Short mmCIF file of C-alpha atoms in Angstrom, two decimals:
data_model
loop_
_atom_site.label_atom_id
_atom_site.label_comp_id
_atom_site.label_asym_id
_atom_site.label_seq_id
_atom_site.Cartn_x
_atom_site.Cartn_y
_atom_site.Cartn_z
CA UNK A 271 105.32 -134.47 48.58
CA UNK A 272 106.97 -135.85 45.41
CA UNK A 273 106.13 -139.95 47.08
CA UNK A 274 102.98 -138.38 47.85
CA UNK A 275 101.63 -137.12 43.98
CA UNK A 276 103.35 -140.55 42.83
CA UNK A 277 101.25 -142.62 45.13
CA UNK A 278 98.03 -140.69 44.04
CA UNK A 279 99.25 -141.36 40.33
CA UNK A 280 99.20 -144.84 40.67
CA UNK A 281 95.90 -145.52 42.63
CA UNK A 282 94.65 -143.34 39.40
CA UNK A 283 95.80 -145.65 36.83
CA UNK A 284 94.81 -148.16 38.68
CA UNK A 285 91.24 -146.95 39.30
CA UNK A 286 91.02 -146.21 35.31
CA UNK A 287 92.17 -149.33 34.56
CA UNK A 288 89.92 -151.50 36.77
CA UNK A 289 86.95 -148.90 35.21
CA UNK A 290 88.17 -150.01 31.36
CA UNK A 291 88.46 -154.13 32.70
CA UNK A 292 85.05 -153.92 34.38
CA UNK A 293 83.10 -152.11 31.14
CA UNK A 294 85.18 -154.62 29.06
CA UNK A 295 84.14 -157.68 31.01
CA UNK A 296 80.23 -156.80 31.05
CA UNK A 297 80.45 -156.30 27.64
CA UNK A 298 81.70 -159.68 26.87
CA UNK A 299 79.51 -161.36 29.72
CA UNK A 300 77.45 -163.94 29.12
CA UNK A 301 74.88 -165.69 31.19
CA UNK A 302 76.93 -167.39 33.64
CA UNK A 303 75.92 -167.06 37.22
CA UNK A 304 79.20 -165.52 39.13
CA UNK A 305 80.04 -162.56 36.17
CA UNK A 306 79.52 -159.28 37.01
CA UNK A 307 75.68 -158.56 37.47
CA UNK A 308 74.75 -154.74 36.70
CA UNK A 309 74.59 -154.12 40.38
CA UNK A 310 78.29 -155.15 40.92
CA UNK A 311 79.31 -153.73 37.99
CA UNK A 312 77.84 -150.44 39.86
CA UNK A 313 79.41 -150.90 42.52
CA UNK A 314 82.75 -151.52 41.30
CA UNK A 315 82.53 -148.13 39.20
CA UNK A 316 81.80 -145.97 42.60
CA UNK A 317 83.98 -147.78 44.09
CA UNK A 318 86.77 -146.78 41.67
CA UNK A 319 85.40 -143.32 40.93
CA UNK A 320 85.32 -142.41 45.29
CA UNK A 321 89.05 -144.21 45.21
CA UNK A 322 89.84 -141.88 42.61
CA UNK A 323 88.23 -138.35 44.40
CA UNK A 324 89.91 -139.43 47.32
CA UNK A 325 93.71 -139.32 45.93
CA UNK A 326 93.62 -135.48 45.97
CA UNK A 327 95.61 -133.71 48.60
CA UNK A 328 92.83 -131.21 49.90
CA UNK A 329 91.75 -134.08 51.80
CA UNK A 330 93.13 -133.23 55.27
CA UNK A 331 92.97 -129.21 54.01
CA UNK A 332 89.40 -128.33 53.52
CA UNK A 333 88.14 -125.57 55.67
CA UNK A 334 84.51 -125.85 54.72
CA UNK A 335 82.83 -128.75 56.94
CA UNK A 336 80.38 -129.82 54.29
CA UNK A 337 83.18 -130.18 52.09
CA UNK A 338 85.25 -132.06 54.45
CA UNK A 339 82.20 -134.38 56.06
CA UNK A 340 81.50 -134.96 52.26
CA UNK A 341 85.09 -136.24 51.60
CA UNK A 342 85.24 -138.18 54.38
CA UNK A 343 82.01 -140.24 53.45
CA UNK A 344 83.25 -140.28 50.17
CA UNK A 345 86.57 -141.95 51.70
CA UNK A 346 84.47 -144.54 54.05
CA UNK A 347 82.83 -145.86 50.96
CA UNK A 348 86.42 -146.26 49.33
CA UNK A 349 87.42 -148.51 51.85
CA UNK A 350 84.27 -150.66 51.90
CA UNK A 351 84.17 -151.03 48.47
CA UNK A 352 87.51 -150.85 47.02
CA UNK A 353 89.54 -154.36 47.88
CA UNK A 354 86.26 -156.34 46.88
CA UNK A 355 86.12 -153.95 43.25
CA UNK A 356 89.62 -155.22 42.84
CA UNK A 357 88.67 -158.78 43.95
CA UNK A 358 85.63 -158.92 41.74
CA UNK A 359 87.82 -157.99 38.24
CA UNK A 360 89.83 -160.18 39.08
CA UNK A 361 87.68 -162.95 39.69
CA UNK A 362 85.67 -161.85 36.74
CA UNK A 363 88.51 -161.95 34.35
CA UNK A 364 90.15 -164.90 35.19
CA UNK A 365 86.99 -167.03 34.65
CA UNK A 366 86.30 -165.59 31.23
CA UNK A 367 90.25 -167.01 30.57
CA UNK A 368 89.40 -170.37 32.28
CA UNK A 369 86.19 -169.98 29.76
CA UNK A 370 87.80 -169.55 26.84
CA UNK A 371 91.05 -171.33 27.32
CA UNK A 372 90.31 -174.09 29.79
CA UNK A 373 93.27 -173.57 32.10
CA UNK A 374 93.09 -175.57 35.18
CA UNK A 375 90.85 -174.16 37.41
CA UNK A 376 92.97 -174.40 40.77
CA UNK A 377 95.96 -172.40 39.08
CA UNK A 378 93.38 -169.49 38.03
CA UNK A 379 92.62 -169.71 41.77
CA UNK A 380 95.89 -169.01 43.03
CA UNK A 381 96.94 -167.48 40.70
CA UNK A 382 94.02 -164.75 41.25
CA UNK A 383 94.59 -165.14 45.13
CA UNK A 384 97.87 -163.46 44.07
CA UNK A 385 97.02 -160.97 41.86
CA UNK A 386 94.13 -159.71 44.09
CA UNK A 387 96.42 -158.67 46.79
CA UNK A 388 98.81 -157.06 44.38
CA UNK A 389 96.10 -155.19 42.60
CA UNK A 390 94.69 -153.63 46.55
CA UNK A 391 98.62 -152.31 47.00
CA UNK A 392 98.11 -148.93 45.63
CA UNK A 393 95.17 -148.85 47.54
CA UNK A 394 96.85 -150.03 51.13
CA UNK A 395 99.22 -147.45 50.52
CA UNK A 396 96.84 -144.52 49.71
CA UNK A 397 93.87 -145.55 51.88
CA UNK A 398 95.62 -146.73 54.73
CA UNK A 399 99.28 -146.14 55.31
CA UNK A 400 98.72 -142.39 54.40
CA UNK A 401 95.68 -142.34 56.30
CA UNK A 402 96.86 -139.35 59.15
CA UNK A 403 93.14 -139.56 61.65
CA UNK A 404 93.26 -142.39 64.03
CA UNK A 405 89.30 -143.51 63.49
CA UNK A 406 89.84 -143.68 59.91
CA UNK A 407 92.79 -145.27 61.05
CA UNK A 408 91.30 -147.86 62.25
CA UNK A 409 88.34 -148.26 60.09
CA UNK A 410 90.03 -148.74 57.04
CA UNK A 411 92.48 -151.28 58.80
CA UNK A 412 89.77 -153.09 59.79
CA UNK A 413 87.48 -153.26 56.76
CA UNK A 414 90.64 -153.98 54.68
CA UNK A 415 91.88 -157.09 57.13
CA UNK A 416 88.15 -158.41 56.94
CA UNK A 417 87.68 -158.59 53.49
CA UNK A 418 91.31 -159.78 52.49
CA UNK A 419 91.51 -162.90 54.86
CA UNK A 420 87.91 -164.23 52.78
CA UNK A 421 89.72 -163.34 49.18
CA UNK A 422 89.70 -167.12 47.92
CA UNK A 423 86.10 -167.32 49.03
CA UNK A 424 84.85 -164.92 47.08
CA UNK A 425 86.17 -166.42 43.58
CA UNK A 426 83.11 -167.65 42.16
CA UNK A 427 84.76 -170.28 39.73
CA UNK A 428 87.15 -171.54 42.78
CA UNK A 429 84.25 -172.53 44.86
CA UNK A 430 82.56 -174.42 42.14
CA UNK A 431 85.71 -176.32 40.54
CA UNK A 432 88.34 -176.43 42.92
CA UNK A 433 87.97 -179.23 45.48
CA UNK A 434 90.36 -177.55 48.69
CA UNK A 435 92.13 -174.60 49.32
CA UNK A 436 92.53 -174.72 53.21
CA UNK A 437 96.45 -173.89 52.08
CA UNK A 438 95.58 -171.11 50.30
CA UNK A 439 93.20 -169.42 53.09
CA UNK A 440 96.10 -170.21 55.48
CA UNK A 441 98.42 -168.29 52.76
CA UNK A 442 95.88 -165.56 52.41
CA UNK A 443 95.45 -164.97 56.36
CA UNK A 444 99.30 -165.16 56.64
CA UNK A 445 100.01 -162.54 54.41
CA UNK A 446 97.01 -160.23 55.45
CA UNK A 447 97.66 -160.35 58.83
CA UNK A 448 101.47 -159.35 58.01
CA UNK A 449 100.03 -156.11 56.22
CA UNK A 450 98.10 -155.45 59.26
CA UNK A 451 101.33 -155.54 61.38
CA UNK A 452 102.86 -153.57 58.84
CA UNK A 453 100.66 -150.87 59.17
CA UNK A 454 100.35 -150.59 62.67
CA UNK A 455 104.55 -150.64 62.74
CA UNK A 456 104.48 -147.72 60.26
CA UNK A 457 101.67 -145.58 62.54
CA UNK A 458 104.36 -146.30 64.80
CA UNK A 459 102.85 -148.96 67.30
CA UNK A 460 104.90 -152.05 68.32
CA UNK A 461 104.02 -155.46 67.95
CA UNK A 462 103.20 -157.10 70.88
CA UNK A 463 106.18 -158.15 72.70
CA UNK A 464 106.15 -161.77 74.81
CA UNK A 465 107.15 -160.64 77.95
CA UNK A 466 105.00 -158.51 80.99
CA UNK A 467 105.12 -155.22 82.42
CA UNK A 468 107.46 -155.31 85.18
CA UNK A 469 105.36 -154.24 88.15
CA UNK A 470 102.43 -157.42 87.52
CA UNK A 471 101.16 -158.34 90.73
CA UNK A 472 99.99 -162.17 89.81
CA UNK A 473 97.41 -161.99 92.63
CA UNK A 474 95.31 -159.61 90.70
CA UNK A 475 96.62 -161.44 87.05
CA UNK A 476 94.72 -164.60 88.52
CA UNK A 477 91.63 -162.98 89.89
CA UNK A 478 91.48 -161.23 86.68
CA UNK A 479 91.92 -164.30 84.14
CA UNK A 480 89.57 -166.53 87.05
CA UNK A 481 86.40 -165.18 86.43
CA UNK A 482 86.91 -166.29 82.46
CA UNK A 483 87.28 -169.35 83.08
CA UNK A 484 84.32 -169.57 85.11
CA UNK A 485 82.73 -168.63 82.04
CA UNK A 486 83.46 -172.40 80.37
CA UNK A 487 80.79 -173.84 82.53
CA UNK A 488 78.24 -172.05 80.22
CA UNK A 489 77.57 -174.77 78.04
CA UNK A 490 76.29 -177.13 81.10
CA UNK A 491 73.34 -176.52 80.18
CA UNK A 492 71.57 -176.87 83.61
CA UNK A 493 72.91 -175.50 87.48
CA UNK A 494 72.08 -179.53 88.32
CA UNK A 495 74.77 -180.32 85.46
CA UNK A 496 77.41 -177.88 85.78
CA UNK A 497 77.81 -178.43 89.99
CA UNK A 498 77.67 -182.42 89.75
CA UNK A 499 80.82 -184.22 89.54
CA UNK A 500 82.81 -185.15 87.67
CA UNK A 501 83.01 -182.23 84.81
CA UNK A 502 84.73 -183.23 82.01
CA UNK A 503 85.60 -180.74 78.86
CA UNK A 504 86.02 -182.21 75.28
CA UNK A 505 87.55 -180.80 72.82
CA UNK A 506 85.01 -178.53 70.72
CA UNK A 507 83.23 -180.29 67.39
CA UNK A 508 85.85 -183.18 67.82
CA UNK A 509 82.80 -185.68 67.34
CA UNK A 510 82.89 -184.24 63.74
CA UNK A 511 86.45 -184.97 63.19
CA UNK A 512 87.89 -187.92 61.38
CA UNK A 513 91.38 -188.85 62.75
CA UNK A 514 93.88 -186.91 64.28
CA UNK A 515 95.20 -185.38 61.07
CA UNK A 516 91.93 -183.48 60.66
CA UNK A 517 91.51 -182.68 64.70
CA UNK A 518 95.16 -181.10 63.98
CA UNK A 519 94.05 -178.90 61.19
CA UNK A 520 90.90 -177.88 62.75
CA UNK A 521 92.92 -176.83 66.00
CA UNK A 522 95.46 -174.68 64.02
CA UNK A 523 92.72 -173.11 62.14
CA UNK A 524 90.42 -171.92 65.14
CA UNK A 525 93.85 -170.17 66.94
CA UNK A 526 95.25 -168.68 63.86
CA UNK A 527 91.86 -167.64 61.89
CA UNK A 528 89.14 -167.24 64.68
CA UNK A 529 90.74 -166.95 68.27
CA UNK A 530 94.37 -164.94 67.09
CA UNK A 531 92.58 -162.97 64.30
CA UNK A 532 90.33 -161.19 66.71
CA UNK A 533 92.79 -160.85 69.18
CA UNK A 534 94.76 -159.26 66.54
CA UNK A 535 91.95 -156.80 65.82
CA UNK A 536 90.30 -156.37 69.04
CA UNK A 537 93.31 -155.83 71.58
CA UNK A 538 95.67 -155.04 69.21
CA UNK A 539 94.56 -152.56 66.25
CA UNK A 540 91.73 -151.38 68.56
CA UNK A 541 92.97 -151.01 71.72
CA UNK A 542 96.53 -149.79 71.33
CA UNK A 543 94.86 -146.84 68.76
CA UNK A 544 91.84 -146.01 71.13
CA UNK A 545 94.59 -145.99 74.10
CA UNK A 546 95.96 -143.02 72.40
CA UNK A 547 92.99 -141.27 71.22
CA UNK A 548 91.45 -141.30 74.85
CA UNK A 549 92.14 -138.36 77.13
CA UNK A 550 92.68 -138.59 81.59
CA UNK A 551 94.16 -139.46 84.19
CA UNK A 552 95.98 -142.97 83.43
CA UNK A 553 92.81 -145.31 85.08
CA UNK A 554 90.59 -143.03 83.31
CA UNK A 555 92.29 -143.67 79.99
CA UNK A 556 92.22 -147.25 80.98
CA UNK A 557 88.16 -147.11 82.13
CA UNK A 558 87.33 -145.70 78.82
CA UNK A 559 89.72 -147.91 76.39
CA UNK A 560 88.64 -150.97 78.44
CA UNK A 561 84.62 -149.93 77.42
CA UNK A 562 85.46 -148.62 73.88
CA UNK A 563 87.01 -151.45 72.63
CA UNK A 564 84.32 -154.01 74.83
CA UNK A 565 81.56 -152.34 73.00
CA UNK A 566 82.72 -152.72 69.87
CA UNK A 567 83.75 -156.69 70.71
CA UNK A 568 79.98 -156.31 71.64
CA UNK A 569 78.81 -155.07 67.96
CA UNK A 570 80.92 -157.35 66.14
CA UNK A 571 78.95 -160.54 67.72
CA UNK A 572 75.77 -158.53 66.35
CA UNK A 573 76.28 -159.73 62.91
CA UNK A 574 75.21 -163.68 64.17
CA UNK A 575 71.76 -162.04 63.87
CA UNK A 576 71.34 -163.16 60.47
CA UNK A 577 71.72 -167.13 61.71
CA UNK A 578 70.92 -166.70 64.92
CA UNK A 579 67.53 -166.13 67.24
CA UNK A 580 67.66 -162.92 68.11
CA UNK A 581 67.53 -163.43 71.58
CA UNK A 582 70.68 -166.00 71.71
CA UNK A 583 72.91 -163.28 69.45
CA UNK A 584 71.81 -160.25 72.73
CA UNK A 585 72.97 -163.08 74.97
CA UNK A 586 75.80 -163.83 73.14
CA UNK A 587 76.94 -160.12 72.58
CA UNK A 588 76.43 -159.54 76.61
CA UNK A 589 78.91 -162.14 76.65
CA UNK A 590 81.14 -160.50 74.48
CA UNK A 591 81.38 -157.83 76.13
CA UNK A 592 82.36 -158.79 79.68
CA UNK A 593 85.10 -160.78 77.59
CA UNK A 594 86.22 -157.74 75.59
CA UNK A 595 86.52 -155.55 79.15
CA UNK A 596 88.18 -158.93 80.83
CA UNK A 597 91.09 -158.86 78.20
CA UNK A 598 91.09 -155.33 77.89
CA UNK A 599 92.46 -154.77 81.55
CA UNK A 600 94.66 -158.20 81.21
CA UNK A 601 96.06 -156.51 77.83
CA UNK A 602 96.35 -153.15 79.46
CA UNK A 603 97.74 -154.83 82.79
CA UNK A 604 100.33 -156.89 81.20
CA UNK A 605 101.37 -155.04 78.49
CA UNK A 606 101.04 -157.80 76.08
CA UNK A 607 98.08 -160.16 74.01
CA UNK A 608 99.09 -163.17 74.29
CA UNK A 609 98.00 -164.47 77.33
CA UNK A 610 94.45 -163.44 75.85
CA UNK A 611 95.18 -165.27 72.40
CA UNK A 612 95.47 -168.21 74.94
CA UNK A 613 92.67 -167.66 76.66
CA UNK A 614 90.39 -167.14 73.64
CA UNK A 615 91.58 -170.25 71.65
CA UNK A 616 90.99 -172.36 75.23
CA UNK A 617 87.27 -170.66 75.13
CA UNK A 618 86.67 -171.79 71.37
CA UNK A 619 88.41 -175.18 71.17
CA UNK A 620 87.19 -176.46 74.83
CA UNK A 621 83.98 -176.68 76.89
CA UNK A 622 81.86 -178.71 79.40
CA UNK A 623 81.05 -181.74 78.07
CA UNK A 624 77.15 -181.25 77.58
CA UNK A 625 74.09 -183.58 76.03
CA UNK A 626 74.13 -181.18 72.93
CA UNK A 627 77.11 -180.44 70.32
CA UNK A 628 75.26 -177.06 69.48
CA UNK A 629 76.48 -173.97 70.59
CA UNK A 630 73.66 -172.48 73.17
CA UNK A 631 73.59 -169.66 70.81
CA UNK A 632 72.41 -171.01 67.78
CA UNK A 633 69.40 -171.83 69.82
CA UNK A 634 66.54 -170.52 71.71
CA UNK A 635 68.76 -169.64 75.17
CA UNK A 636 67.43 -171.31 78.05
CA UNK A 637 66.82 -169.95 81.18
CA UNK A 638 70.38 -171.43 82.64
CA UNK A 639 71.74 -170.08 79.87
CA UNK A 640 70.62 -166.69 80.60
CA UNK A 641 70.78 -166.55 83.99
CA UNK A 642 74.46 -168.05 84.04
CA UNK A 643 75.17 -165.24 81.30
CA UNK A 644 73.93 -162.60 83.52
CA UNK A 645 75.93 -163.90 86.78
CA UNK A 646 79.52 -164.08 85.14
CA UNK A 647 78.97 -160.96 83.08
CA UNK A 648 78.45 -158.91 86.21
CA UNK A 649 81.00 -160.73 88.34
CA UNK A 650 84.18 -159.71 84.87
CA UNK A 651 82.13 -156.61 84.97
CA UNK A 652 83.42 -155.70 88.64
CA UNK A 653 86.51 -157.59 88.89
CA UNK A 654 87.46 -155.34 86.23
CA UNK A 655 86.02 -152.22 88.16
CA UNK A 656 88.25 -152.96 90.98
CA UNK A 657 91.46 -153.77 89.08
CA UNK A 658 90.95 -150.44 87.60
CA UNK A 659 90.45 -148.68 91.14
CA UNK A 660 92.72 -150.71 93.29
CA UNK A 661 95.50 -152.02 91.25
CA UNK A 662 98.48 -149.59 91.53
CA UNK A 663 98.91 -148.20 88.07
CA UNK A 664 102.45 -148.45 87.92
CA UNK A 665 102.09 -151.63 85.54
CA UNK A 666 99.28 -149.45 83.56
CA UNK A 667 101.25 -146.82 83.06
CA UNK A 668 104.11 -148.53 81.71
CA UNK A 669 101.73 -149.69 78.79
CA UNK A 670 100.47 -146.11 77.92
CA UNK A 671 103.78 -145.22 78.19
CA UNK A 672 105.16 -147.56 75.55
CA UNK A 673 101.80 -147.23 73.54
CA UNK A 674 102.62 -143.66 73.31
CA UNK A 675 103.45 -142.02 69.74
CA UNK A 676 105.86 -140.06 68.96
CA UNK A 677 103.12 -137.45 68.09
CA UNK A 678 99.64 -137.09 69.26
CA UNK A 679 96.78 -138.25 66.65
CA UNK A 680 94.26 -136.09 65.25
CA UNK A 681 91.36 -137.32 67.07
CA UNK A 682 90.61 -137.36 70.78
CA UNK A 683 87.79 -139.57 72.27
CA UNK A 684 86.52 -137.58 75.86
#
């Protein structure tokens, strides 16, 4: 209790002190295009004061339900807005200094890289690792790890004056991913360990990892195309690259930042919580983890809406979601993510040599396109029916089992 009112005293000074920065900077702004507009500086003040409500202990104790469904949106919009109120000062600040001073601009950038993830601490402590209900849980988790891997994009003066900081996103993902891990630890969830479960049959591993790869063919771009020989796969957006050096950086980038990340998030934060929130018989459990976590794989493609036709994005979500139930079951099967990190980064980085370098997303879908969509989606869509139904669930069980807490959460999805 005593680590508990101490933890609530310092996300309080640090919400009144981000309040007395932010009224201080807009009072001092001047014209320049990335200070705080009036609708940020908003923002950042509800922000600050929900952060602030939500450091009282009655949290978790209110008996009235419009008091606690009140607290809890109150909390939601904490999460959402807090890390970029903190990221915004500090932006904010530092480029009045670089203003006024002229200190280099790539040190400021750094330096406020730095600063930005110690000022969220309180924060990660109070709005996370405290957090006791498994969807909050993972909602917070999440919205922090999104917005603190894009932390040097956000700097308005960085974009405009510092020429690369590739090191520093690599820096920022590092370290954001290790809070993630840290979390999860704490809630008392192991990291993914290397090895499988010990009763794998590899006859039903294959069929279940085959159908994926079947999936590669998608970028054909004709039936005519993808059956003629020979096929040949290229290395994705390597036509862009200039010499090795870059084709090197680019690789690391798309595991680590694209392929690993949402692994990471996906079969790891997502999965192993919604494995212990479900309720069942142990391929029940599985059955409804499997389409939790694909549906929300599903949603997540839903945001290439705003660059994508609308059409391609469905078609592209579709996909999505056979892949999120395909690594589900391999994840649940094996007990482990990393034959799916291998999987996903061979998806991104490789594909069938086609006429275009676009992605058959970013267009109007053809009717290959669709129709091959379609097929593969419903043939992972029943492989992974059957695995559930005919695989013995010895190997299953031994990943609920070792998922298990040491106490049940608060929340139960039926």
């Amino acid at each position: 209790m005593a680590q508990e009112t101490q933890l609530n005293q310092l996300f309080r000074w640090e919400c009144g002190l981000g309040m007395a920065i932010a009224i201080g900077l807009a009072r001092t702004a001047t014209a320049a295009d990335y200070l705080s507009s009036p609708v940020t500086l908003a923002a950042i003040l509800v922000g600050f004061a929900c952060g602030g409500l939500c450091t009282f202990s009655f949290f978790q104790k209110s008996q009235r339900t419009w008091r606690r469904v009140g607290l809890v949106v109150a909390k939601i919009i904490a999460m959402m807005i807090y890390l970029y109120a903190v990221d915004t000062i500090v932006s904010d600040l530092l480029d009045h200094i670089w203003r006024s001073s002229g200190v280099a601009p790539t040190f400021l950038f750094y330096l406020g890289t730095i600063l930005v993830f110690i000022g969220i601490l309180p924060g990660y402590f109070r709005l996370i690792l405290a957090e006791t209900n498994s969807p909050l849980r993972m909602l917070a988790l999440f919205i922090f790890y999104y917005e603190a891997v894009v932390i040097p994009n956000t700097f308005g003066f960085g974009k405009n004056y510092v020429s690369s900081f590739d090191a520093i996103n690599l820096l920022t993902f590092v370290v954001a991913t290790a809070l993630v891990i840290i979390a999860m630890n704490h809630w008392g969830y192991r990291f993914p360990r290397f090895k499988f479960n010990h009763q794998v049959n590899y006859w039903w591993l294959a069929l279940l990892v085959f159908p994926r790869f079947i999936f590669m063919g998608f970028s054909a771009g004709s039936w005519s195309r993808l059956f003629s020989l020979p096929v040949t796969f290229k290395l994705a957006s390597v036509s862009d690259m200039k010499g090795f050096l870059l084709t090197g950086v680019y690789i690391v980038f798309t595991v680590l930042t694209i392929c690993f990340k949402e692994e990471l998030i996906f079969r790891y934060l997502f999965l192993s919580q919604i494995l212990n929130m479900v309720t069942g018989t142990p391929k029940v459990k599985i059955l409804k983890s499997v389409l939790f976590t694909a549906f929300l794989f599903a949603l997540w493609h839903l945001q290439n809406f705003t660059y994508q036709p609308v059409l391609g994005t469905i078609m592209q979500a579709t996909a999505a979601f056979a892949m999120g139930m395909a690594f589900a079951i391999i994840c649940l099967y094996t007990g482990t993510i990393w034959i799916t990190v291998i999987m996903h980064s061979i998806f991104d980085l490789f594909m069938v040599d086609n006429v275009s370098n676009q992605s058959p997303f970013s267009v109007e879908p053809s009717a290959f396109t669709i129709e091959f969509i379609l097929i593969t989606t419903a043939i992972q869509i029943v492989v992974v029916l059957l695995a559930i139904y005919l695989v013995k669930t010895a190997s299953f069980e031994q990943t609920i089992r070792e998922n298990r807490l040491s106490r049940q959460p608060h929340f139960a999805l039926d």
